Short mmCIF file of C-alpha atoms and ligand atoms in Angstrom, two decimals:
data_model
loop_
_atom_site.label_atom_id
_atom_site.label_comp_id
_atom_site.label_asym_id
_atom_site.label_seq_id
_atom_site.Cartn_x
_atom_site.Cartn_y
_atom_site.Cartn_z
CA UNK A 210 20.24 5.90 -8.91
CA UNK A 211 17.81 6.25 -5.97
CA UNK A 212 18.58 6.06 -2.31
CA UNK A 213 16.16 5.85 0.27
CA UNK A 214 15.68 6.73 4.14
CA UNK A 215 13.43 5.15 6.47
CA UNK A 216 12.66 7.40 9.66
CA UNK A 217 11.73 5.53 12.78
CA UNK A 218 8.59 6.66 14.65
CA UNK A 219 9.10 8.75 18.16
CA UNK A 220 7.34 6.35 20.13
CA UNK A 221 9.57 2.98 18.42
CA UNK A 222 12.56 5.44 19.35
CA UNK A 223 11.82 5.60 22.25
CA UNK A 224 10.70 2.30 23.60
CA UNK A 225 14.28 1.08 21.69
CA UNK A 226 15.79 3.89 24.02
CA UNK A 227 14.28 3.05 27.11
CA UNK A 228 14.69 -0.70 26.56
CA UNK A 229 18.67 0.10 25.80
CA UNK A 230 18.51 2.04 29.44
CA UNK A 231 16.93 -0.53 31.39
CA UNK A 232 19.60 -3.40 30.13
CA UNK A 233 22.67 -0.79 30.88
CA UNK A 234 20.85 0.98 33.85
CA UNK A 235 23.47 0.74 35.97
CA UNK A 236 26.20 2.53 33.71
CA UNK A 237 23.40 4.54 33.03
CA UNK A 238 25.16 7.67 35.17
CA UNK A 239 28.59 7.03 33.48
CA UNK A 240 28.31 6.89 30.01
CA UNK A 241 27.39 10.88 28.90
CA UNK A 242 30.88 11.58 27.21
CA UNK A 243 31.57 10.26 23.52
CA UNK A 244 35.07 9.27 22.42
CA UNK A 245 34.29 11.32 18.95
CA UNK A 246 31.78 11.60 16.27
CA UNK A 247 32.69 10.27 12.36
CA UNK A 248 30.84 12.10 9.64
CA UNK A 249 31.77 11.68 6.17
CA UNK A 250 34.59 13.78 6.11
CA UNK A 251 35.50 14.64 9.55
CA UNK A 252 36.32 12.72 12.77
CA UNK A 253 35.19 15.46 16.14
CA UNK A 254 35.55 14.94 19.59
CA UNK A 255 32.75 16.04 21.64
CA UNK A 256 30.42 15.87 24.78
CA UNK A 257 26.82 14.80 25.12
CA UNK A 258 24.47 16.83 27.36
CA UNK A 259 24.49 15.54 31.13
CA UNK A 260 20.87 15.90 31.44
CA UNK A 261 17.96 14.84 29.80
CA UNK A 262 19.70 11.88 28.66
CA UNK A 263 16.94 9.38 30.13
CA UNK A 264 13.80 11.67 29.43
CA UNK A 265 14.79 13.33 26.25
CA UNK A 266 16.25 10.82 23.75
CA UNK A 267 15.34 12.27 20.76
CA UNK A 268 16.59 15.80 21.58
CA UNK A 269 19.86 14.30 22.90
CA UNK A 270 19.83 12.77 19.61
CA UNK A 271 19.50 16.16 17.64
CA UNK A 272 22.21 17.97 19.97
CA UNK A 273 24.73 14.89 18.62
CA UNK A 274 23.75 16.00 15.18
CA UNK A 275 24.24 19.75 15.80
CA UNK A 276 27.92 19.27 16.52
CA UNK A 277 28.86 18.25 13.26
CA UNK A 278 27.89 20.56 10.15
CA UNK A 279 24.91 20.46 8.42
CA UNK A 280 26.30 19.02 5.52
CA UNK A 281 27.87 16.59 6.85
CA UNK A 282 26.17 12.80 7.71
CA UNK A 283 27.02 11.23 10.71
CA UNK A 284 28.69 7.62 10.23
CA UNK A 285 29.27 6.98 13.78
CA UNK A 286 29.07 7.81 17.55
CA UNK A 287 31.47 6.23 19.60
CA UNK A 288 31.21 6.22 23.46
CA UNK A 289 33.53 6.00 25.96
CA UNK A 290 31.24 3.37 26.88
CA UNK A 291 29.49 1.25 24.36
CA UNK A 292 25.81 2.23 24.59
CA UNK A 293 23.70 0.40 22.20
CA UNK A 294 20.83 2.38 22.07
CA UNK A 295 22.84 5.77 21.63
CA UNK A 296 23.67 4.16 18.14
CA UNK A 297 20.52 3.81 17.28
CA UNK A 298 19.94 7.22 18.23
CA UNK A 299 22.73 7.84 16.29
CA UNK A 300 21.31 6.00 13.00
CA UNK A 301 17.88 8.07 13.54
CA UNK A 302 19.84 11.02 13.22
CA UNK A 303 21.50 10.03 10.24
CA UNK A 304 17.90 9.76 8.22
CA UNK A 305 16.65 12.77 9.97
CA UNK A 306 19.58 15.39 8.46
CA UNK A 307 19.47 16.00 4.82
CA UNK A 308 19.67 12.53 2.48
CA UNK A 309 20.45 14.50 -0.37
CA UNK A 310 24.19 15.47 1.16
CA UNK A 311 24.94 11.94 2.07
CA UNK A 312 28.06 10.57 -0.32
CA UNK A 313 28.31 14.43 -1.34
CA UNK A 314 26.24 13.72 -4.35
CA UNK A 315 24.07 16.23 -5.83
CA UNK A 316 20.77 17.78 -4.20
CA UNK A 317 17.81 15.16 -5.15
CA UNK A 318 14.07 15.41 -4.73
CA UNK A 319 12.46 13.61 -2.27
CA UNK A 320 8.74 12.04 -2.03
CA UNK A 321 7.56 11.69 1.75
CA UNK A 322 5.21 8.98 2.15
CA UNK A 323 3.70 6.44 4.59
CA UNK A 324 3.32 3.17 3.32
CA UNK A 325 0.08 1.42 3.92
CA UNK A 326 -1.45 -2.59 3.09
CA UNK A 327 -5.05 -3.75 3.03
CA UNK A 328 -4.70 -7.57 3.13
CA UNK A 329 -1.19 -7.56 1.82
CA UNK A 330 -2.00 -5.30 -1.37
CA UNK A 331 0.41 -2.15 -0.37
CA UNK A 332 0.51 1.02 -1.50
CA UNK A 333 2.46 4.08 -0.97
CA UNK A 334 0.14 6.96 0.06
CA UNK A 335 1.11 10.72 -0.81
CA UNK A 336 -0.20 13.53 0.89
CA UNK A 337 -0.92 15.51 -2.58
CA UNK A 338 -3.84 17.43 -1.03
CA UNK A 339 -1.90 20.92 -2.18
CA UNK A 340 -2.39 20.28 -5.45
CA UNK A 341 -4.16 18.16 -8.39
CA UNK A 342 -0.93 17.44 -10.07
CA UNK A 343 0.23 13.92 -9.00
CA UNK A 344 3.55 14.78 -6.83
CA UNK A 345 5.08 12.11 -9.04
CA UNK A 346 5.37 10.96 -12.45
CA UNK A 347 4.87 7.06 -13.54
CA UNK A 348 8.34 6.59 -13.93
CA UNK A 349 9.30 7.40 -10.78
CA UNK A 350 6.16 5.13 -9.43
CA UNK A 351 7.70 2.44 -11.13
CA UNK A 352 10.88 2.98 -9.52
CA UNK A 353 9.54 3.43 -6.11
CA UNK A 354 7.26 0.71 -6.44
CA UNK A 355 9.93 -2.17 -7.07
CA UNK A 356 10.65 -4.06 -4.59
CA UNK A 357 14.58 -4.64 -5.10
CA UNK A 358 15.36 -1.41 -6.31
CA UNK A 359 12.99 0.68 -4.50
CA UNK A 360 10.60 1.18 -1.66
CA UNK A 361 8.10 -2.14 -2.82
CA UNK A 362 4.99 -1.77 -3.34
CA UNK A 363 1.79 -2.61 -5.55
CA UNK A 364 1.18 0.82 -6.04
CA UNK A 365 1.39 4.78 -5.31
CA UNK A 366 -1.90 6.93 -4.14
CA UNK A 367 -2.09 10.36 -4.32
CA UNK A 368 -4.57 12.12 -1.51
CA UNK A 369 -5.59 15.27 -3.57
CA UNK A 370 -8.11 17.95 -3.33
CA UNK A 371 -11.98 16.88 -3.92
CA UNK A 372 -13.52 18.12 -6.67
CA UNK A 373 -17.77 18.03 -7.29
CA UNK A 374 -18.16 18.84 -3.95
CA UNK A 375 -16.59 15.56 -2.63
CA UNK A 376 -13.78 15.80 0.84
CA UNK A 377 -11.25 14.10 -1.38
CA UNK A 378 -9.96 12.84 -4.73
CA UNK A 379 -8.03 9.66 -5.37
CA UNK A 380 -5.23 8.95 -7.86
CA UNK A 381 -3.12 5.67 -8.17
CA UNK A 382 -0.48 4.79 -10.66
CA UNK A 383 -0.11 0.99 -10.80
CA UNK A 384 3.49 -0.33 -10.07
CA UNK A 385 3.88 -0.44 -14.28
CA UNK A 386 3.33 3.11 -13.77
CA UNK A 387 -0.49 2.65 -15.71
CA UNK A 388 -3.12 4.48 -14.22
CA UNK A 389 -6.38 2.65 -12.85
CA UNK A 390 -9.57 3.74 -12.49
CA UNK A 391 -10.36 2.18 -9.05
CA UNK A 392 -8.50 0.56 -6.52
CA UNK A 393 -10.45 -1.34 -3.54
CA UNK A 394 -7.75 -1.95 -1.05
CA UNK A 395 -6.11 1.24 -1.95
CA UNK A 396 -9.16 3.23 -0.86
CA UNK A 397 -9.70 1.38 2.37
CA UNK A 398 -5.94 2.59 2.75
CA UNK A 399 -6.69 5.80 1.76
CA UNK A 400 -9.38 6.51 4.36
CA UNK A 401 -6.77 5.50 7.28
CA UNK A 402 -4.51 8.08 5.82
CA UNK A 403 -6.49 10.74 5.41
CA UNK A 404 -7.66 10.49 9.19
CA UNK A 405 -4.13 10.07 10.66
CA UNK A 406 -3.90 13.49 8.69
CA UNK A 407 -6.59 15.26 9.68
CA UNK A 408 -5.93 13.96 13.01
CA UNK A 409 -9.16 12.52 13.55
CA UNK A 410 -10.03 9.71 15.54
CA UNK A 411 -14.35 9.32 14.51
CA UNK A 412 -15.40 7.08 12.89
CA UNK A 413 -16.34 8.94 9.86
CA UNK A 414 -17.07 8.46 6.72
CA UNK A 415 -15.26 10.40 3.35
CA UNK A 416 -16.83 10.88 -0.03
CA UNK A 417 -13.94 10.17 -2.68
CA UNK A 418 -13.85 10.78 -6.12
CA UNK A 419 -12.03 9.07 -8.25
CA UNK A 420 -11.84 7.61 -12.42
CA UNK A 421 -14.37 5.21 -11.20
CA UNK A 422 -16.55 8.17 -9.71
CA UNK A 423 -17.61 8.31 -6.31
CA UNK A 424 -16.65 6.22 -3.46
CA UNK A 425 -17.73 6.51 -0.04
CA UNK A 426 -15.55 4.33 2.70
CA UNK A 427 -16.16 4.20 6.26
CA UNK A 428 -14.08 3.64 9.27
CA UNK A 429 -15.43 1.75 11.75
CA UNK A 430 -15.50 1.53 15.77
CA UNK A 431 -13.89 -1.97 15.36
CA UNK A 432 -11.04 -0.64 13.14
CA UNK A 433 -12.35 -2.49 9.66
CA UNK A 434 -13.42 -0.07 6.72
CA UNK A 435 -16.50 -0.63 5.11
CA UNK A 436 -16.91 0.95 0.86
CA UNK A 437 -19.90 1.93 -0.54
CA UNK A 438 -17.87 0.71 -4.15
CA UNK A 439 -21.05 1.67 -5.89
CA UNK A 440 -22.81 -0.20 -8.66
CA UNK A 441 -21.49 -2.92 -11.04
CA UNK A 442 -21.01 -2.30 -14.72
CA UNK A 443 -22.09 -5.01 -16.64
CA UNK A 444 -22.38 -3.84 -20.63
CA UNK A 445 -19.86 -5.54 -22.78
CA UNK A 446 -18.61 -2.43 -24.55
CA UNK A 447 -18.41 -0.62 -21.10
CA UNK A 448 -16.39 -3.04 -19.21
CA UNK A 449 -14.90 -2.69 -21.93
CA UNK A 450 -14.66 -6.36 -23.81
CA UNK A 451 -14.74 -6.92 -27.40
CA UNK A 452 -16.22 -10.76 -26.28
CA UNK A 453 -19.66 -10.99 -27.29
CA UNK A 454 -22.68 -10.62 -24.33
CA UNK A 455 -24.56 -13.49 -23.26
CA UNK A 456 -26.93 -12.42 -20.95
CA UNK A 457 -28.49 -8.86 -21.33
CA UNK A 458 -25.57 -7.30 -22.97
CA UNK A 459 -23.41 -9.05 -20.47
CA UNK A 460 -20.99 -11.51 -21.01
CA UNK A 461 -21.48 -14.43 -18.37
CA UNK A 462 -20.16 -17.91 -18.54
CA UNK A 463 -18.50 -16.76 -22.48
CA UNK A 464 -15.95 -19.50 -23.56
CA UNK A 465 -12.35 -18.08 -24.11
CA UNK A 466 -9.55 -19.46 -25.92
CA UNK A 467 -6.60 -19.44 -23.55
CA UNK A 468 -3.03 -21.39 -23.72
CA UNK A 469 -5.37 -24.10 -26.03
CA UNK A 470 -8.45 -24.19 -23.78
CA UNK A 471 -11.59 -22.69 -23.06
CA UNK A 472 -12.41 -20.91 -19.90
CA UNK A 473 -15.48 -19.92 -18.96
CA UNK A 474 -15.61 -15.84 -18.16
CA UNK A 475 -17.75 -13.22 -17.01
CA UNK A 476 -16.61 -9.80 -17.42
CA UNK A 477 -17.36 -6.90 -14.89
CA UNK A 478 -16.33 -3.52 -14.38
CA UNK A 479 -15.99 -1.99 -10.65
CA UNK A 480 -14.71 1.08 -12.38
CA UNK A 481 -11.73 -0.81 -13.49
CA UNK A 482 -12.49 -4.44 -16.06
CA UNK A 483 -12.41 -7.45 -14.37
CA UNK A 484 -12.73 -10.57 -15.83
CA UNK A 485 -13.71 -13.67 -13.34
CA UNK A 486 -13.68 -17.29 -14.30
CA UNK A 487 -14.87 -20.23 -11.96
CA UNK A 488 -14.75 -23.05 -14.36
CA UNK A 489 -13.24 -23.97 -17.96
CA UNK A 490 -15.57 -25.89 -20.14
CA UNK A 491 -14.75 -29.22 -18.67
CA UNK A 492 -17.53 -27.88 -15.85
CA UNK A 493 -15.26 -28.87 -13.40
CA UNK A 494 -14.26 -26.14 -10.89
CA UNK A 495 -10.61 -24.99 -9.97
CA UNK A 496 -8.72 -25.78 -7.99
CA UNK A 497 -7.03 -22.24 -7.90
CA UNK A 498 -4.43 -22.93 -5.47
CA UNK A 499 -2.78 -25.14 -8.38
CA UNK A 500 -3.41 -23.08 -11.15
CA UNK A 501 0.10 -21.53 -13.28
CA UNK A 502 -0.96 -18.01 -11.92
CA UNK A 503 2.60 -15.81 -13.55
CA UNK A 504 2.20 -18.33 -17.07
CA UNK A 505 -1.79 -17.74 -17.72
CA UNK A 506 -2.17 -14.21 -16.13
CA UNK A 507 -0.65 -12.17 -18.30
CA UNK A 508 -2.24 -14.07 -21.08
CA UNK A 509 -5.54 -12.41 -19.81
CA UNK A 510 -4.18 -9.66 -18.89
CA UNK A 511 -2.96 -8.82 -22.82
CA UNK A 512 -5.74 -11.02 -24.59
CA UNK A 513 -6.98 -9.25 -27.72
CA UNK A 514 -10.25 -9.09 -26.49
CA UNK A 515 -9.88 -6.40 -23.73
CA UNK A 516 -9.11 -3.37 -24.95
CA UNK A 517 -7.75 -1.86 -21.76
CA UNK A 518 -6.34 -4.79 -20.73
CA UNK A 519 -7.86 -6.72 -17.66
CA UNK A 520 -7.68 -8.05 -13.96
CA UNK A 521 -8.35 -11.81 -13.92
CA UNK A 522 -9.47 -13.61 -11.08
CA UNK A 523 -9.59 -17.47 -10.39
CA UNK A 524 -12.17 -18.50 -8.22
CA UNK A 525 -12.89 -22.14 -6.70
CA UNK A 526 -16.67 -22.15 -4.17
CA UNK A 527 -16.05 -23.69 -1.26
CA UNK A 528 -19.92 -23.18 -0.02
CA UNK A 529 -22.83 -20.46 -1.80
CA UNK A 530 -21.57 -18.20 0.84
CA UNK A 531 -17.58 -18.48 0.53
CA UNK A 532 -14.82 -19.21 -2.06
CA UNK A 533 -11.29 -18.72 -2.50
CA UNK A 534 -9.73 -16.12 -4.83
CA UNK A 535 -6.10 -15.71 -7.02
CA UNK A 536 -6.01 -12.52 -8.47
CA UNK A 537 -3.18 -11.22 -11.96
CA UNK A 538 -3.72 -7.86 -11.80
CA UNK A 539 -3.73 -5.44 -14.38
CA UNK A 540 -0.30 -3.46 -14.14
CA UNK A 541 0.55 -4.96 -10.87
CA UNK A 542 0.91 -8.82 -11.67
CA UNK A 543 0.33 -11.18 -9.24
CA UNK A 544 -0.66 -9.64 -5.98
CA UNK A 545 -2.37 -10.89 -2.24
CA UNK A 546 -5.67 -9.46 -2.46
CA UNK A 547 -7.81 -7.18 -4.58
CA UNK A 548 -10.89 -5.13 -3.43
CA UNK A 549 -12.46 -4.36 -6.72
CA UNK A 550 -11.45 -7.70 -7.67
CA UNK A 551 -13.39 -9.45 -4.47
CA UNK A 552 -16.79 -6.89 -5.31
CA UNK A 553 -16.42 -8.17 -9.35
CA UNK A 554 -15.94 -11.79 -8.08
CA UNK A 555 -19.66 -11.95 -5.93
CA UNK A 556 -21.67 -10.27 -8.83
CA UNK A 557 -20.12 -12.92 -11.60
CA UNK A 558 -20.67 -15.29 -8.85
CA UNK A 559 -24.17 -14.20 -8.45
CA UNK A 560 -25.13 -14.25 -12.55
CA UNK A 561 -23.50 -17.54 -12.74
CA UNK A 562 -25.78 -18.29 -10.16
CA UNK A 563 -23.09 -20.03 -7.95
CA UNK A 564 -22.76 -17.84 -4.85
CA UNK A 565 -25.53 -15.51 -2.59
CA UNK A 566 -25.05 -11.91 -2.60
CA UNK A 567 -23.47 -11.69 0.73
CA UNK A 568 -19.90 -13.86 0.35
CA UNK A 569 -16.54 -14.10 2.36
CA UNK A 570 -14.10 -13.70 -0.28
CA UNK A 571 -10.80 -15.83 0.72
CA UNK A 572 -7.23 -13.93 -0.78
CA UNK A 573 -3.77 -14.88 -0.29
CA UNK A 574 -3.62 -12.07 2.28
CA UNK A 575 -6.86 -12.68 3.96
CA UNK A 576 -10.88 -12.71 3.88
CA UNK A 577 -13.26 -9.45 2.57
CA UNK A 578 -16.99 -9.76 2.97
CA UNK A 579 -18.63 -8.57 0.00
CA UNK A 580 -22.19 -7.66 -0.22
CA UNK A 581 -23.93 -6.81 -3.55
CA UNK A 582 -27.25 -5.04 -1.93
CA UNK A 583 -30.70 -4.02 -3.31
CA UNK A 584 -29.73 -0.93 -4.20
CA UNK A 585 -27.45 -2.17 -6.81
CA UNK A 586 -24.56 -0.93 -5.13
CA UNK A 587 -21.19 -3.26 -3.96
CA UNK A 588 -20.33 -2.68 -0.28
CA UNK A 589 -16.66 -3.86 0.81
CA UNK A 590 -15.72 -4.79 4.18
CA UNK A 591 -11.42 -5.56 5.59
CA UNK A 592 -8.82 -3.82 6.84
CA UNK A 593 -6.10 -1.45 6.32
CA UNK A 594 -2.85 -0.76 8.40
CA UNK A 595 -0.11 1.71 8.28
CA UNK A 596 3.43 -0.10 8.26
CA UNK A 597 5.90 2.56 7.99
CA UNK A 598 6.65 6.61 7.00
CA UNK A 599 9.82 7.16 4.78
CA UNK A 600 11.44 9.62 2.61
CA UNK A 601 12.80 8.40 -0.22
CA UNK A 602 14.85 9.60 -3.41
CA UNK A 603 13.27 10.41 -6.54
N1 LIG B 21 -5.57 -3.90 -6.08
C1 LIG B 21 -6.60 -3.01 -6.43
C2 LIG B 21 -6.81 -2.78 -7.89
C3 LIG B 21 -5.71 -1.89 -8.44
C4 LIG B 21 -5.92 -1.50 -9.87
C5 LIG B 21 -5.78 -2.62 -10.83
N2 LIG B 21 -4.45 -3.16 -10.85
C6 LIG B 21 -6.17 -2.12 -12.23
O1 LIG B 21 -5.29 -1.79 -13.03
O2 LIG B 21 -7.36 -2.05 -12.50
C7 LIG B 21 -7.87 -3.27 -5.67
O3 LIG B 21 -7.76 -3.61 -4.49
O4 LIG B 21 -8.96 -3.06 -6.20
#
């Protein structure tokens, strides 16, 4: 069974605080005694600090917790006077003290974390940079990852130690627990994380390595990051696809057989396979918005002919400069946006000789520009936000 705890930031602490104050300001001067403090086993009576109460919310919150024992979680504060923002002091506290002790069950592990989305594709980010050992195993990806039973998210990345020379290395465990090569989004995510941890506010770039081998992202003035995501992969056997090539020893435009028809693919690797389809053999584009995404992706996904199984993404051209994307991911299912998925999607789009180089890539969680440049290489362009930090049971 896994529990988890969700800290709230300082700063949201204490705006909540203040806010609480200025509704109640005029009790403000009357309320400093509680009634008594609940934990889970004992009931005590005792006195907040006079002072301090306005300024310091947070440590008035920690002297609450130091009159009860350590062991102990705190189930309630009750005032004299009800003060709503003292309970969620209160509540802060709670998920500050040790999780483990809470229902007196055994000592468990936990994973800290800050959890991080790049169009809507979110990942939990681990600060693993002590070590080159993944801080968690599959399994307990797959737990954290679900989004009933755990934290929720597409997947877990690991911050490690570069190796080669390179600031950094990145790992990610899918949320089936299956290990990719690449992840776009989750490297734009990455490159947030690794500044809010070095504490840096530039606008640097980081050389990554990863399965895929290097990546370079860069954080920009206007808050986007920008990925060097390096050069396409285009040889049938290296993608890797057992369909035969078409073009080079690429397979563009290749009819295959799925659910009783024939789509039209072209495979590419970004690191990780991708296999990109704007049309079945009717000719007629899709209209991806209606297309059965949870029936036919995991057909692709499984088909006999990849190997390692694929990413499939269903494209519809709304002009040679724009289209619209639905992505099945590999290990992650049906998901808002894709990075590696987007770069895959404009050089397919190029050999099929439907799109320009430079394309606005429309997901379900919002636009990338792609750019496949002269130098062969894929550069990626969106965002990536922190949403929360938590601790959570392993
Ligand atoms: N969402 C990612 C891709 C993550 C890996 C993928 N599921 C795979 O198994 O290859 C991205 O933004 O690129």
């Amino acid at each position: 069974m896994m529990g988890m705890g969700f800290d709230l930031s300082v700063s949201n602490l204490c705006k909540k605080f203040s806010m609480g104050l200025a509704r109640e300001k005029k009790s403000v001067h009357k309320i400093y005694r509680t009634k008594e403090i609940r934990t889970s086993s004992t009931t005590k009576k005792c006195k907040l600090p006079k002072s301090n109460l306005f300024l310091e919310p947070l440590l008035c919150a920690a002297r609450v917790a130091k009159q009860v024992p350590q062991q102990h979680a705190i189930t309630s504060v009750s005032l004299l006077r009800p003060l709503h923002h003292l309970k969620l002091i209160a509540s802060s506290v709670i998920m500050e003290k040790p999780l483990e002790t809470v229902n007196n069950s055994p000592p468990k592990e936990i994973l800290e974390f800050v959890k991080y989305q790049g169009l809507g594709n979110d990942f939990l980010l681990v600060d693993n940079r002590d070590s080159m050992e993944p801080k968690i195993s599959p399994q307990q990806a797959v737990k954290l990852c679900n989004r009933n039973f755990g934290v929720g998210a597409d997947g877990v990345i690991f911050a490690m130690p570069g190796i080669n020379g390179t600031d950094y290395s990145m790992r990610i465990f899918n949320s089936d627990g299956s290990e990719p090569e690449m992840c776009g989004n989750g490297i734009r995510c990455m490159a947030r994380f690794v500044a809010e941890l070095e504490d840096t506010i530039e606008t640097k770039s980081y050389t990554i390595h990863t399965l895929a081998g290097l990546i370079i992202p860069q954080l920009r003035a206007d808050g986007q990051v920008e990925v060097d995501m390096g050069p396409p992969v285009l040889n049938a056997a290296d993608v890797p696809t057992k369909l035969l090539a078409s073009q080079n020893g690429a397979v563009v435009k290749v009819p295959l057989q799925v659910e009783g028809q024939n789509w039209l693919v072209t495979c590419v690797s970004m690191g990780n396979p991708h296999c990109v389809i704007f049309a079945k053999d009717d000719g007629k584009g899709l209209e991806v918005n209606s297309l059965p995404l949870e029936r036919i992706g995991p057909l692709f996904e499984h088909h006999e002919v990849f190997p390692a199984r694929t990413n499939t993404e269903f494209i519809q051209v709304l002009s040679p400069t724009h289209v619209r994307m639905r992505v099945w991911e590999r290990g992650a299912g049906a998901t808002l946006a894709c990075g590696t998925g987007a770069c895959a999607v404009v050089v397919a789009g190029v050999l099929e000789a439907h799109i320009e180089k430079k394309c606005t890539v429309d997901l379900p969680g919002g636009p990338l520009e792609i750019e496949w440049r002269k130098n062969n290489h894929v550069y990626m362009t969106g965002p990536a936000e922190p949403v929360f930090k938590g601790k959570a049971f392993l």
